[in-house]
PDB file of C-alpha atoms and ligand atoms in Angstrom:
ATOM      1  CA  MET A 351     -20.834  -0.201  -4.433  1.00  0.00           C
ATOM      2  CA  ARG A 352     -22.382  -3.199  -2.732  1.00  0.00           C
ATOM      3  CA  ILE A 353     -20.496  -4.059   0.457  1.00  0.00           C
ATOM      4  CA  THR A 354     -20.763  -7.374   2.297  1.00  0.00           C
ATOM      5  CA  SER A 355     -20.250  -7.023   6.029  1.00  0.00           C
ATOM      6  CA  ARG A 356     -17.966  -9.594   7.691  1.00  0.00           C
ATOM      7  CA  PRO A 357     -17.212  -8.056  11.090  1.00  0.00           C
ATOM      8  CA  SER A 358     -13.821  -8.858  12.627  1.00  0.00           C
ATOM      9  CA  PRO A 359     -13.204  -8.626  16.386  1.00  0.00           C
ATOM     10  CA  ASN A 360      -9.636  -7.517  15.651  1.00  0.00           C
ATOM     11  CA  PHE A 361      -9.744  -3.734  15.982  1.00  0.00           C
ATOM     12  CA  GLY A 362      -9.639  -0.918  18.507  1.00  0.00           C
ATOM     13  CA  PRO A 363      -9.905   2.868  18.707  1.00  0.00           C
ATOM     14  CA  ARG A 364      -7.420   4.965  16.741  1.00  0.00           C
ATOM     15  CA  ARG A 365      -4.811   6.328  19.137  1.00  0.00           C
ATOM     16  CA  ASP A 366      -4.322   9.999  20.025  1.00  0.00           C
ATOM     17  CA  GLY A 367      -7.428  11.026  18.104  1.00  0.00           C
ATOM     18  CA  LEU A 368      -5.754  10.195  14.802  1.00  0.00           C
ATOM     19  CA  VAL A 369      -7.793   9.953  11.608  1.00  0.00           C
ATOM     20  CA  PRO A 370      -6.784   8.127   8.415  1.00  0.00           C
ATOM     21  CA  SER A 371      -4.286   9.997   6.266  1.00  0.00           C
ATOM     22  CA  LEU A 372      -2.978   6.918   4.426  1.00  0.00           C
ATOM     23  CA  ILE A 373      -4.416   3.886   2.644  1.00  0.00           C
ATOM     24  CA  VAL A 374      -2.229   0.764   2.821  1.00  0.00           C
ATOM     25  CA  LEU A 375      -2.667  -1.880   0.120  1.00  0.00           C
ATOM     26  CA  HIS A 376      -1.901  -5.533   0.819  1.00  0.00           C
ATOM     27  CA  TYR A 377      -2.248  -8.972  -0.669  1.00  0.00           C
ATOM     28  CA  THR A 378      -3.488 -11.821   1.465  1.00  0.00           C
ATOM     29  CA  ALA A 379      -0.765 -14.259   0.280  1.00  0.00           C
ATOM     30  CA  MET A 380      -3.345 -17.037   0.499  1.00  0.00           C
ATOM     31  CA  ALA A 381      -4.729 -19.276  -2.228  1.00  0.00           C
ATOM     32  CA  ASP A 382      -8.249 -19.413  -0.789  1.00  0.00           C
ATOM     33  CA  PRO A 383     -10.189 -16.156  -0.293  1.00  0.00           C
ATOM     34  CA  ASP A 384     -12.585 -17.753   2.192  1.00  0.00           C
ATOM     35  CA  GLU A 385      -9.690 -18.876   4.357  1.00  0.00           C
ATOM     36  CA  ALA A 386      -8.214 -15.386   4.146  1.00  0.00           C
ATOM     37  CA  LEU A 387     -11.498 -13.857   5.317  1.00  0.00           C
ATOM     38  CA  GLU A 388     -11.736 -16.360   8.153  1.00  0.00           C
ATOM     39  CA  ARG A 389      -8.210 -15.576   9.271  1.00  0.00           C
ATOM     40  CA  LEU A 390      -8.864 -11.825   9.238  1.00  0.00           C
ATOM     41  CA  CYS A 391     -11.966 -12.395  11.369  1.00  0.00           C
ATOM     42  CA  ALA A 392     -10.462 -14.896  13.846  1.00  0.00           C
ATOM     43  CA  ALA A 393      -9.617 -13.441  17.241  1.00  0.00           C
ATOM     44  CA  GLU A 394      -6.664 -15.761  17.795  1.00  0.00           C
ATOM     45  CA  HIS A 395      -4.789 -14.419  14.749  1.00  0.00           C
ATOM     46  CA  GLU A 396      -4.994 -10.783  15.886  1.00  0.00           C
ATOM     47  CA  VAL A 397      -4.981  -9.454  12.319  1.00  0.00           C
ATOM     48  CA  SER A 398      -7.599  -7.614  10.299  1.00  0.00           C
ATOM     49  CA  ALA A 399      -8.100  -4.956   7.657  1.00  0.00           C
ATOM     50  CA  HIS A 400     -10.943  -2.606   6.887  1.00  0.00           C
ATOM     51  CA  TYR A 401     -11.653  -4.218   3.534  1.00  0.00           C
ATOM     52  CA  LEU A 402     -10.943  -7.303   1.503  1.00  0.00           C
ATOM     53  CA  ILE A 403     -11.498  -7.327  -2.237  1.00  0.00           C
ATOM     54  CA  HIS A 404     -12.252 -10.816  -3.524  1.00  0.00           C
ATOM     55  CA  ARG A 405     -10.724 -11.851  -6.843  1.00  0.00           C
ATOM     56  CA  ASP A 406     -14.266 -11.978  -8.243  1.00  0.00           C
ATOM     57  CA  GLY A 407     -14.675  -8.264  -7.422  1.00  0.00           C
ATOM     58  CA  ARG A 408     -16.826  -8.578  -4.290  1.00  0.00           C
ATOM     59  CA  LEU A 409     -16.042  -6.099  -1.538  1.00  0.00           C
ATOM     60  CA  PHE A 410     -16.057  -7.228   2.113  1.00  0.00           C
ATOM     61  CA  GLN A 411     -15.839  -4.857   5.072  1.00  0.00           C
ATOM     62  CA  MET A 412     -14.423  -6.215   8.345  1.00  0.00           C
ATOM     63  CA  VAL A 413     -13.711  -3.057  10.367  1.00  0.00           C
ATOM     64  CA  GLN A 414     -15.419   0.344  10.338  1.00  0.00           C
ATOM     65  CA  GLU A 415     -13.267   3.070   8.816  1.00  0.00           C
ATOM     66  CA  ASP A 416     -13.140   5.192  11.958  1.00  0.00           C
ATOM     67  CA  MET A 417     -11.659   2.287  13.903  1.00  0.00           C
ATOM     68  CA  ARG A 418      -8.058   1.042  14.021  1.00  0.00           C
ATOM     69  CA  ALA A 419      -7.634  -2.247  12.138  1.00  0.00           C
ATOM     70  CA  TRP A 420      -4.563  -4.436  12.621  1.00  0.00           C
ATOM     71  CA  HIS A 421      -2.919  -4.752   9.206  1.00  0.00           C
ATOM     72  CA  ALA A 422       0.246  -2.658   9.038  1.00  0.00           C
ATOM     73  CA  GLY A 423       2.393  -3.719  12.006  1.00  0.00           C
ATOM     74  CA  ALA A 424       5.860  -2.265  12.533  1.00  0.00           C
ATOM     75  CA  GLY A 425       7.069   0.326  10.058  1.00  0.00           C
ATOM     76  CA  THR A 426       6.982   4.023   9.213  1.00  0.00           C
ATOM     77  CA  TRP A 427       5.980   6.389   6.437  1.00  0.00           C
ATOM     78  CA  ARG A 428       7.061  10.032   6.227  1.00  0.00           C
ATOM     79  CA  GLY A 429       8.594   9.506   9.661  1.00  0.00           C
ATOM     80  CA  MET A 430       5.253   8.533  11.186  1.00  0.00           C
ATOM     81  CA  ASP A 431       4.796   5.320  13.142  1.00  0.00           C
ATOM     82  CA  ASP A 432       1.639   3.539  14.359  1.00  0.00           C
ATOM     83  CA  ILE A 433       0.490   3.320  10.758  1.00  0.00           C
ATOM     84  CA  ASN A 434      -2.596   1.376  11.893  1.00  0.00           C
ATOM     85  CA  SER A 435      -3.888   4.482  13.674  1.00  0.00           C
ATOM     86  CA  ARG A 436      -3.219   6.587  10.569  1.00  0.00           C
ATOM     87  CA  SER A 437      -4.544   4.373   7.800  1.00  0.00           C
ATOM     88  CA  ILE A 438      -7.257   2.381   6.113  1.00  0.00           C
ATOM     89  CA  GLY A 439      -6.117  -1.150   5.241  1.00  0.00           C
ATOM     90  CA  ILE A 440      -7.274  -2.913   2.075  1.00  0.00           C
ATOM     91  CA  GLU A 441      -6.451  -6.580   1.501  1.00  0.00           C
ATOM     92  CA  MET A 442      -6.405  -7.799  -2.079  1.00  0.00           C
ATOM     93  CA  ASP A 443      -7.310 -11.480  -2.314  1.00  0.00           C
ATOM     94  CA  ASN A 444      -4.178 -12.753  -4.079  1.00  0.00           C
ATOM     95  CA  ASP A 445      -1.748 -15.603  -3.496  1.00  0.00           C
ATOM     96  CA  GLY A 446       1.282 -13.370  -3.992  1.00  0.00           C
ATOM     97  CA  ALA A 447       2.261 -14.822  -7.371  1.00  0.00           C
ATOM     98  CA  SER A 448      -0.795 -14.512  -9.625  1.00  0.00           C
ATOM     99  CA  PRO A 449      -1.950 -11.444 -11.543  1.00  0.00           C
ATOM    100  CA  PHE A 450      -4.694  -9.336  -9.948  1.00  0.00           C
ATOM    101  CA  SER A 451      -8.000  -9.890 -11.687  1.00  0.00           C
ATOM    102  CA  GLU A 452      -9.878  -7.268 -13.692  1.00  0.00           C
ATOM    103  CA  PRO A 453     -13.024  -7.313 -11.487  1.00  0.00           C
ATOM    104  CA  GLN A 454     -10.834  -6.953  -8.414  1.00  0.00           C
ATOM    105  CA  MET A 455      -8.936  -3.948  -9.796  1.00  0.00           C
ATOM    106  CA  SER A 456     -12.202  -2.430 -10.951  1.00  0.00           C
ATOM    107  CA  THR A 457     -13.644  -2.671  -7.425  1.00  0.00           C
ATOM    108  CA  LEU A 458     -10.475  -1.123  -6.002  1.00  0.00           C
ATOM    109  CA  GLU A 459     -10.783   1.764  -8.460  1.00  0.00           C
ATOM    110  CA  THR A 460     -14.354   2.309  -7.321  1.00  0.00           C
ATOM    111  CA  VAL A 461     -13.757   2.171  -3.585  1.00  0.00           C
ATOM    112  CA  LEU A 462     -10.422   4.042  -3.433  1.00  0.00           C
ATOM    113  CA  PRO A 463     -11.762   7.455  -4.528  1.00  0.00           C
ATOM    114  CA  GLU A 464     -14.670   7.105  -2.111  1.00  0.00           C
ATOM    115  CA  ILE A 465     -12.346   6.516   0.845  1.00  0.00           C
ATOM    116  CA  MET A 466      -9.963   9.265  -0.334  1.00  0.00           C
ATOM    117  CA  HIS A 467     -12.868  11.685  -0.496  1.00  0.00           C
ATOM    118  CA  ARG A 468     -14.294  10.713   2.920  1.00  0.00           C
ATOM    119  CA  TRP A 469     -10.981  11.257   4.712  1.00  0.00           C
ATOM    120  CA  ASN A 470      -9.413  13.843   2.405  1.00  0.00           C
ATOM    121  CA  ILE A 471      -6.492  11.577   1.503  1.00  0.00           C
ATOM    122  CA  ALA A 472      -4.248  12.661  -1.402  1.00  0.00           C
ATOM    123  CA  PRO A 473      -2.932  10.208  -4.040  1.00  0.00           C
ATOM    124  CA  GLU A 474       0.511  10.391  -2.356  1.00  0.00           C
ATOM    125  CA  GLY A 475      -1.142   8.812   0.690  1.00  0.00           C
ATOM    126  CA  ILE A 476      -1.897   5.538  -1.085  1.00  0.00           C
ATOM    127  CA  ILE A 477       0.995   3.176  -0.327  1.00  0.00           C
ATOM    128  CA  GLY A 478       1.886  -0.494  -0.345  1.00  0.00           C
ATOM    129  CA  HIS A 479       2.674  -2.498   2.759  1.00  0.00           C
ATOM    130  CA  SER A 480       6.174  -2.903   1.275  1.00  0.00           C
ATOM    131  CA  ASP A 481       6.601   0.898   1.206  1.00  0.00           C
ATOM    132  CA  MET A 482       6.198   1.311   4.963  1.00  0.00           C
ATOM    133  CA  ALA A 483       7.782  -1.996   6.033  1.00  0.00           C
ATOM    134  CA  PRO A 484      10.719  -2.548   3.632  1.00  0.00           C
ATOM    135  CA  GLY A 485      12.460  -5.870   4.016  1.00  0.00           C
ATOM    136  CA  ARG A 486       9.713  -7.193   6.277  1.00  0.00           C
ATOM    137  CA  LYS A 487       6.834  -7.066   3.802  1.00  0.00           C
ATOM    138  CA  ALA A 488       6.731  -7.359  -0.008  1.00  0.00           C
ATOM    139  CA  ASP A 489       3.001  -6.929  -0.642  1.00  0.00           C
ATOM    140  CA  PRO A 490       1.124  -6.022  -2.781  1.00  0.00           C
ATOM    141  CA  GLY A 491       4.121  -7.219  -4.821  1.00  0.00           C
ATOM    142  CA  PRO A 492       5.583  -6.713  -8.309  1.00  0.00           C
ATOM    143  CA  ARG A 493       2.424  -7.851 -10.106  1.00  0.00           C
ATOM    144  CA  PHE A 494       0.271  -5.140  -8.603  1.00  0.00           C
ATOM    145  CA  ASP A 495      -0.722  -2.599 -11.263  1.00  0.00           C
ATOM    146  CA  TRP A 496       0.235   0.717  -9.653  1.00  0.00           C
ATOM    147  CA  ALA A 497       0.544   2.271 -13.126  1.00  0.00           C
ATOM    148  CA  ARG A 498      -3.130   1.621 -13.791  1.00  0.00           C
ATOM    149  CA  LEU A 499      -4.095   3.442 -10.594  1.00  0.00           C
ATOM    150  CA  ALA A 500      -1.670   6.278 -11.421  1.00  0.00           C
ATOM    151  CA  ARG A 501      -3.255   6.803 -14.841  1.00  0.00           C
ATOM    152  CA  GLN A 502      -6.503   7.562 -13.037  1.00  0.00           C
ATOM    153  CA  GLY A 503      -4.827   9.943 -10.627  1.00  0.00           C
ATOM    154  CA  LEU A 504      -5.414   7.661  -7.653  1.00  0.00           C
ATOM    155  CA  VAL A 505      -1.746   7.207  -6.666  1.00  0.00           C
ATOM    156  CA  ALA A 506       1.538   9.031  -7.203  1.00  0.00           C
ATOM    157  CA  ARG A 507       2.754   8.506 -10.764  1.00  0.00           C
ATOM    158  CA  SER A 508       6.041   6.671 -11.209  1.00  0.00           C
ATOM    159  CA  GLY A 509       8.587   7.728 -13.815  1.00  0.00           C
ATOM    160  CA  THR A 510       8.082  11.469 -13.742  1.00  0.00           C
ATOM    161  CA  SER A 511      11.376  12.362 -12.131  1.00  0.00           C
ATOM    162  CA  GLU A 512      13.989  14.550 -13.796  1.00  0.00           C
ATOM    163  CA  PRO A 513      17.099  12.779 -15.155  1.00  0.00           C
ATOM    164  CA  ILE A 514      19.971  12.877 -12.706  1.00  0.00           C
ATOM    165  CA  GLU A 515      23.638  12.903 -13.662  1.00  0.00           C
ATOM    166  CA  ASP A 516      25.189  11.026 -10.813  1.00  0.00           C
ATOM    167  CA  PRO A 517      23.140   8.036  -9.586  1.00  0.00           C
ATOM    168  CA  ALA A 518      24.692   8.036  -6.117  1.00  0.00           C
ATOM    169  CA  ILE A 519      23.141   6.017  -3.331  1.00  0.00           C
ATOM    170  CA  GLU A 520      23.169   9.013  -0.967  1.00  0.00           C
ATOM    171  CA  THR A 521      21.047  10.977  -3.425  1.00  0.00           C
ATOM    172  CA  PHE A 522      18.747   8.008  -3.883  1.00  0.00           C
ATOM    173  CA  ARG A 523      18.321   7.650  -0.119  1.00  0.00           C
ATOM    174  CA  SER A 524      17.504  11.327   0.099  1.00  0.00           C
ATOM    175  CA  CYS A 525      14.881  11.076  -2.679  1.00  0.00           C
ATOM    176  CA  ALA A 526      13.322   7.994  -1.078  1.00  0.00           C
ATOM    177  CA  ALA A 527      13.188   9.661   2.315  1.00  0.00           C
ATOM    178  CA  ARG A 528      11.459  12.699   0.818  1.00  0.00           C
ATOM    179  CA  LEU A 529       8.867  10.391  -0.721  1.00  0.00           C
ATOM    180  CA  GLY A 530       8.227   8.857   2.701  1.00  0.00           C
ATOM    181  CA  TYR A 531      10.352   5.704   2.842  1.00  0.00           C
ATOM    182  CA  PRO A 532      11.891   4.719   6.170  1.00  0.00           C
ATOM    183  CA  THR A 533      15.519   5.774   6.658  1.00  0.00           C
ATOM    184  CA  ASP A 534      16.591   3.158   9.209  1.00  0.00           C
ATOM    185  CA  ILE A 535      17.201   0.422   6.599  1.00  0.00           C
ATOM    186  CA  ASP A 536      20.211  -0.592   4.529  1.00  0.00           C
ATOM    187  CA  ASP A 537      20.739   0.477   0.912  1.00  0.00           C
ATOM    188  CA  ALA A 538      19.806  -2.858  -0.670  1.00  0.00           C
ATOM    189  CA  THR A 539      16.567  -3.166   1.320  1.00  0.00           C
ATOM    190  CA  LEU A 540      15.574   0.358   0.364  1.00  0.00           C
ATOM    191  CA  LEU A 541      16.355  -0.204  -3.322  1.00  0.00           C
ATOM    192  CA  THR A 542      14.277  -3.403  -3.336  1.00  0.00           C
ATOM    193  CA  ALA A 543      11.320  -1.643  -1.714  1.00  0.00           C
ATOM    194  CA  VAL A 544      11.413   1.339  -4.069  1.00  0.00           C
ATOM    195  CA  ARG A 545      11.671  -0.971  -7.090  1.00  0.00           C
ATOM    196  CA  LEU A 546       8.722  -3.076  -5.908  1.00  0.00           C
ATOM    197  CA  ARG A 547       6.629   0.036  -6.137  1.00  0.00           C
ATOM    198  CA  HIS A 548       8.133   2.070  -8.973  1.00  0.00           C
ATOM    199  CA  ARG A 549      10.225  -0.289 -11.132  1.00  0.00           C
ATOM    200  CA  PRO A 550       8.851  -3.768 -10.388  1.00  0.00           C
ATOM    201  CA  TRP A 551      11.174  -5.841 -12.518  1.00  0.00           C
ATOM    202  CA  GLY A 552      14.301  -3.720 -12.054  1.00  0.00           C
ATOM    203  CA  GLU A 553      17.504  -5.574 -11.226  1.00  0.00           C
ATOM    204  CA  GLY A 554      21.198  -4.997 -10.652  1.00  0.00           C
ATOM    205  CA  PRO A 555      22.976  -2.105  -8.982  1.00  0.00           C
ATOM    206  CA  LEU A 556      21.446   1.331  -8.526  1.00  0.00           C
ATOM    207  CA  SER A 557      21.163   3.029 -11.927  1.00  0.00           C
ATOM    208  CA  GLN A 558      19.784   6.021 -13.782  1.00  0.00           C
ATOM    209  CA  GLU A 559      16.648   3.975 -14.417  1.00  0.00           C
ATOM    210  CA  ASP A 560      15.937   3.790 -10.688  1.00  0.00           C
ATOM    211  CA  PHE A 561      15.988   7.576 -10.436  1.00  0.00           C
ATOM    212  CA  ALA A 562      13.918   7.945 -13.601  1.00  0.00           C
ATOM    213  CA  ALA A 563      11.307   5.572 -12.155  1.00  0.00           C
ATOM    214  CA  LEU A 564      10.610   7.748  -9.118  1.00  0.00           C
ATOM    215  CA  PRO A 565       7.711  10.140  -8.848  1.00  0.00           C
ATOM    216  CA  ASN A 566       8.823  13.707  -9.413  1.00  0.00           C
ATOM    217  CA  VAL A 567      11.236  14.498  -6.626  1.00  0.00           C
ATOM    218  CA  SER A 568      13.319  17.093  -8.480  1.00  0.00           C
ATOM    219  CA  HIS A 569      11.920  19.863  -6.339  1.00  0.00           C
ATOM    220  CA  PHE A 570      13.285  18.064  -3.303  1.00  0.00           C
ATOM    221  CA  LEU A 571      16.839  18.276  -4.622  1.00  0.00           C
ATOM    222  CA  VAL A 572      17.221  22.035  -4.979  1.00  0.00           C
TER     223      VAL A 572
HETATM  224 ZN1   ZN B 891       0.382  -6.734   4.071  1.00  0.00          ZN
END
Protein backbone atom coordinates (compact mmCIF):
# COMPACT_ATOMS: atom_id res chain seq x y z
CA MET A 1 0.00 0.00 0.00
CA ARG A 2 1.50 3.30 -1.07
CA ILE A 3 1.43 5.81 1.78
CA THR A 4 1.88 9.56 1.38
CA SER A 5 3.48 11.18 4.39
CA ARG A 6 1.90 14.42 5.64
CA PRO A 7 3.40 14.88 9.11
CA SER A 8 1.23 16.64 11.70
CA PRO A 9 2.74 18.38 14.74
CA ASN A 10 -0.34 17.38 16.74
CA PHE A 11 0.76 14.28 18.65
CA GLY A 12 2.62 13.13 21.74
CA PRO A 13 3.77 9.95 23.47
CA ARG A 14 1.16 7.38 24.48
CA ARG A 15 0.57 7.65 28.22
CA ASP A 16 1.44 4.98 30.79
CA GLY A 17 3.22 2.85 28.20
CA LEU A 18 -0.07 2.06 26.48
CA VAL A 19 -0.11 0.48 23.03
CA PRO A 20 -3.02 0.54 20.55
CA SER A 21 -5.78 -1.93 21.33
CA LEU A 22 -8.50 -0.09 19.38
CA ILE A 23 -8.92 1.49 15.96
CA VAL A 24 -11.31 4.46 15.87
CA LEU A 25 -12.95 5.34 12.55
CA HIS A 26 -14.02 8.90 11.78
CA TYR A 27 -15.27 11.08 8.97
CA THR A 28 -13.76 14.49 8.44
CA ALA A 29 -17.16 16.23 8.03
CA MET A 30 -15.54 18.51 5.45
CA ALA A 31 -16.32 18.94 1.77
CA ASP A 32 -12.70 19.47 0.73
CA PRO A 33 -10.12 16.74 1.48
CA ASP A 34 -7.20 19.15 1.11
CA GLU A 35 -8.70 21.46 3.71
CA ALA A 36 -9.26 18.49 6.00
CA LEU A 37 -5.60 17.47 5.67
CA GLU A 38 -4.48 21.03 6.33
CA ARG A 39 -6.62 21.23 9.44
CA LEU A 40 -5.28 17.93 10.78
CA CYS A 41 -1.73 19.21 10.24
CA ALA A 42 -2.23 22.74 11.64
CA ALA A 43 -0.83 23.27 15.12
CA GLU A 44 -3.48 25.80 16.09
CA HIS A 45 -6.32 23.29 15.66
CA GLU A 46 -4.76 20.71 18.00
CA VAL A 47 -6.34 17.78 16.17
CA SER A 48 -4.83 14.95 14.15
CA ALA A 49 -5.21 11.29 13.28
CA HIS A 50 -2.76 8.63 12.23
CA TYR A 51 -4.28 8.27 8.78
CA LEU A 52 -6.61 9.97 6.36
CA ILE A 53 -8.11 8.06 3.47
CA HIS A 54 -8.93 10.35 0.55
CA ARG A 55 -12.16 9.70 -1.35
CA ASP A 56 -10.00 8.80 -4.36
CA GLY A 57 -8.41 5.98 -2.32
CA ARG A 58 -5.07 7.63 -1.51
CA LEU A 59 -3.73 6.95 1.97
CA PHE A 60 -2.06 9.76 3.95
CA GLN A 61 -0.17 9.22 7.20
CA MET A 62 0.07 12.16 9.63
CA VAL A 63 1.24 10.52 12.87
CA GLN A 64 3.38 7.43 13.46
CA GLU A 65 1.42 4.51 14.87
CA ASP A 66 3.42 4.28 18.08
CA MET A 67 2.58 7.89 18.91
CA ARG A 68 -0.60 9.33 20.44
CA ALA A 69 -2.66 11.25 17.87
CA TRP A 70 -5.42 13.65 18.92
CA HIS A 71 -8.63 12.35 17.34
CA ALA A 72 -10.86 10.75 19.96
CA GLY A 73 -11.31 13.34 22.72
CA ALA A 74 -13.57 12.66 25.70
CA GLY A 75 -15.28 9.30 25.86
CA THR A 76 -14.84 5.68 26.93
CA TRP A 77 -14.94 2.17 25.55
CA ARG A 78 -15.14 -0.98 27.68
CA GLY A 79 -14.72 1.34 30.66
CA MET A 80 -11.39 2.64 29.40
CA ASP A 81 -10.70 6.35 29.01
CA ASP A 82 -7.86 8.21 27.26
CA ILE A 83 -8.84 6.49 24.03
CA ASN A 84 -6.13 8.46 22.19
CA SER A 85 -3.45 6.57 24.12
CA ARG A 86 -5.16 3.26 23.33
CA SER A 87 -6.01 3.65 19.66
CA ILE A 88 -5.10 4.28 16.06
CA GLY A 89 -7.27 6.98 14.47
CA ILE A 90 -8.36 6.80 10.83
CA GLU A 91 -10.15 9.74 9.21
CA MET A 92 -12.33 8.99 6.21
CA ASP A 93 -12.52 11.96 3.85
CA ASN A 94 -16.30 12.45 3.81
CA ASP A 95 -18.62 15.41 4.26
CA GLY A 96 -20.89 13.50 6.64
CA ALA A 97 -23.78 13.14 4.20
CA SER A 98 -22.37 11.47 1.07
CA PRO A 99 -21.75 7.77 0.52
CA PHE A 100 -18.19 6.51 1.05
CA SER A 101 -16.50 5.82 -2.26
CA GLU A 102 -15.42 2.40 -3.49
CA PRO A 103 -11.69 3.26 -3.75
CA GLN A 104 -11.81 4.69 -0.24
CA MET A 105 -13.43 1.58 1.25
CA SER A 106 -11.01 -0.59 -0.68
CA THR A 107 -8.03 1.26 0.83
CA LEU A 108 -9.55 0.92 4.30
CA GLU A 109 -9.95 -2.82 3.76
CA THR A 110 -6.29 -3.04 2.80
CA VAL A 111 -4.86 -0.99 5.64
CA LEU A 112 -7.11 -2.23 8.48
CA PRO A 113 -5.83 -5.83 8.54
CA GLU A 114 -2.25 -4.57 8.41
CA ILE A 115 -2.75 -2.37 11.48
CA MET A 116 -4.72 -5.12 13.27
CA HIS A 117 -1.88 -7.54 12.64
CA ARG A 118 0.87 -5.11 13.75
CA TRP A 119 -0.80 -4.39 17.09
CA ASN A 120 -2.73 -7.63 17.57
CA ILE A 121 -6.11 -5.88 17.54
CA ALA A 122 -9.23 -8.07 17.30
CA PRO A 123 -12.24 -7.17 15.09
CA GLU A 124 -14.15 -6.18 18.27
CA GLY A 125 -11.55 -3.43 18.71
CA ILE A 126 -12.58 -1.58 15.56
CA ILE A 127 -15.08 1.09 16.62
CA GLY A 128 -16.64 4.32 15.41
CA HIS A 129 -16.10 7.67 17.07
CA SER A 130 -19.85 7.58 17.83
CA ASP A 131 -19.40 4.32 19.77
CA MET A 132 -17.01 5.81 22.32
CA ALA A 133 -18.49 9.33 22.42
CA PRO A 134 -22.28 8.86 22.16
CA GLY A 135 -24.25 12.07 21.87
CA ARG A 136 -21.10 14.10 21.28
CA LYS A 137 -19.99 12.49 18.02
CA ALA A 138 -21.96 10.82 15.20
CA ASP A 139 -19.13 9.80 12.88
CA PRO A 140 -18.50 7.78 10.77
CA GLY A 141 -22.30 8.05 10.49
CA PRO A 142 -25.22 5.99 9.14
CA ARG A 143 -23.80 5.79 5.61
CA PHE A 144 -20.65 4.02 6.69
CA ASP A 145 -20.66 0.41 5.47
CA TRP A 146 -19.87 -1.55 8.64
CA ALA A 147 -21.60 -4.60 7.13
CA ARG A 148 -19.07 -4.70 4.32
CA LEU A 149 -16.20 -4.75 6.81
CA ALA A 150 -18.00 -7.39 8.91
CA ARG A 151 -18.37 -9.70 5.91
CA GLN A 152 -14.58 -9.73 5.68
CA GLY A 153 -14.18 -10.42 9.37
CA LEU A 154 -12.65 -7.02 10.04
CA VAL A 155 -15.25 -5.80 12.57
CA ALA A 156 -17.83 -7.35 14.88
CA ARG A 157 -20.81 -8.58 12.87
CA SER A 158 -24.16 -6.94 13.56
CA GLY A 159 -27.38 -8.93 13.68
CA THR A 160 -26.10 -12.16 15.16
CA SER A 161 -27.77 -11.82 18.53
CA GLU A 162 -30.31 -14.31 19.85
CA PRO A 163 -33.97 -13.20 19.85
CA ILE A 164 -35.04 -11.80 23.19
CA GLU A 165 -38.55 -11.97 24.60
CA ASP A 166 -38.75 -8.79 26.57
CA PRO A 167 -37.08 -5.78 24.89
CA ALA A 168 -36.55 -3.90 28.15
CA ILE A 169 -34.26 -0.90 28.27
CA GLU A 170 -32.39 -2.29 31.29
CA THR A 171 -31.49 -5.40 29.31
CA PHE A 172 -30.49 -3.28 26.34
CA ARG A 173 -28.25 -1.12 28.53
CA SER A 174 -26.66 -4.25 29.91
CA CYS A 175 -26.00 -5.66 26.41
CA ALA A 176 -24.56 -2.34 25.22
CA ALA A 177 -22.31 -2.08 28.25
CA ARG A 178 -21.00 -5.60 27.65
CA LEU A 179 -20.18 -4.62 24.08
CA GLY A 180 -18.20 -1.63 25.37
CA TYR A 181 -20.57 1.34 25.20
CA PRO A 182 -20.32 3.99 27.91
CA THR A 183 -22.82 3.65 30.76
CA ASP A 184 -22.94 7.28 31.92
CA ILE A 185 -25.41 8.37 29.20
CA ASP A 186 -29.20 8.47 29.00
CA ASP A 187 -31.29 5.78 27.29
CA ALA A 188 -32.08 7.77 24.15
CA THR A 189 -28.44 8.75 23.56
CA LEU A 190 -27.35 5.15 23.97
CA LEU A 191 -30.04 3.85 21.61
CA THR A 192 -29.04 6.41 18.96
CA ALA A 193 -25.37 5.45 19.23
CA VAL A 194 -26.02 1.71 19.03
CA ARG A 195 -28.32 2.20 16.03
CA LEU A 196 -25.74 4.35 14.23
CA ARG A 197 -23.45 1.37 14.33
CA HIS A 198 -25.72 -1.67 14.15
CA ARG A 199 -29.10 -0.54 12.75
CA PRO A 200 -28.34 2.70 10.90
CA TRP A 201 -31.83 3.62 9.78
CA GLY A 202 -33.69 2.31 12.83
CA GLU A 203 -36.30 4.60 14.34
CA GLY A 204 -38.92 4.72 17.07
CA PRO A 205 -38.87 3.23 20.55
CA LEU A 206 -36.62 0.37 21.58
CA SER A 207 -37.79 -2.83 19.86
CA GLN A 208 -36.96 -6.46 19.19
CA GLU A 209 -35.16 -5.29 16.05
CA ASP A 210 -32.67 -3.32 18.14
CA PHE A 211 -31.74 -6.45 20.08
CA ALA A 212 -31.61 -8.54 16.91
CA ALA A 213 -29.23 -6.00 15.35
CA LEU A 214 -26.59 -6.41 18.05
CA PRO A 215 -23.53 -8.59 17.71
CA ASN A 216 -23.95 -11.84 19.59
CA VAL A 217 -24.31 -10.91 23.23
CA SER A 218 -26.42 -13.89 24.31
CA HIS A 219 -23.54 -15.32 26.27
CA PHE A 220 -23.47 -12.12 28.30
CA LEU A 221 -27.04 -12.65 29.48
CA VAL A 222 -26.71 -16.03 31.18
ZN1 LIG B 1 -14.47 11.77 14.74
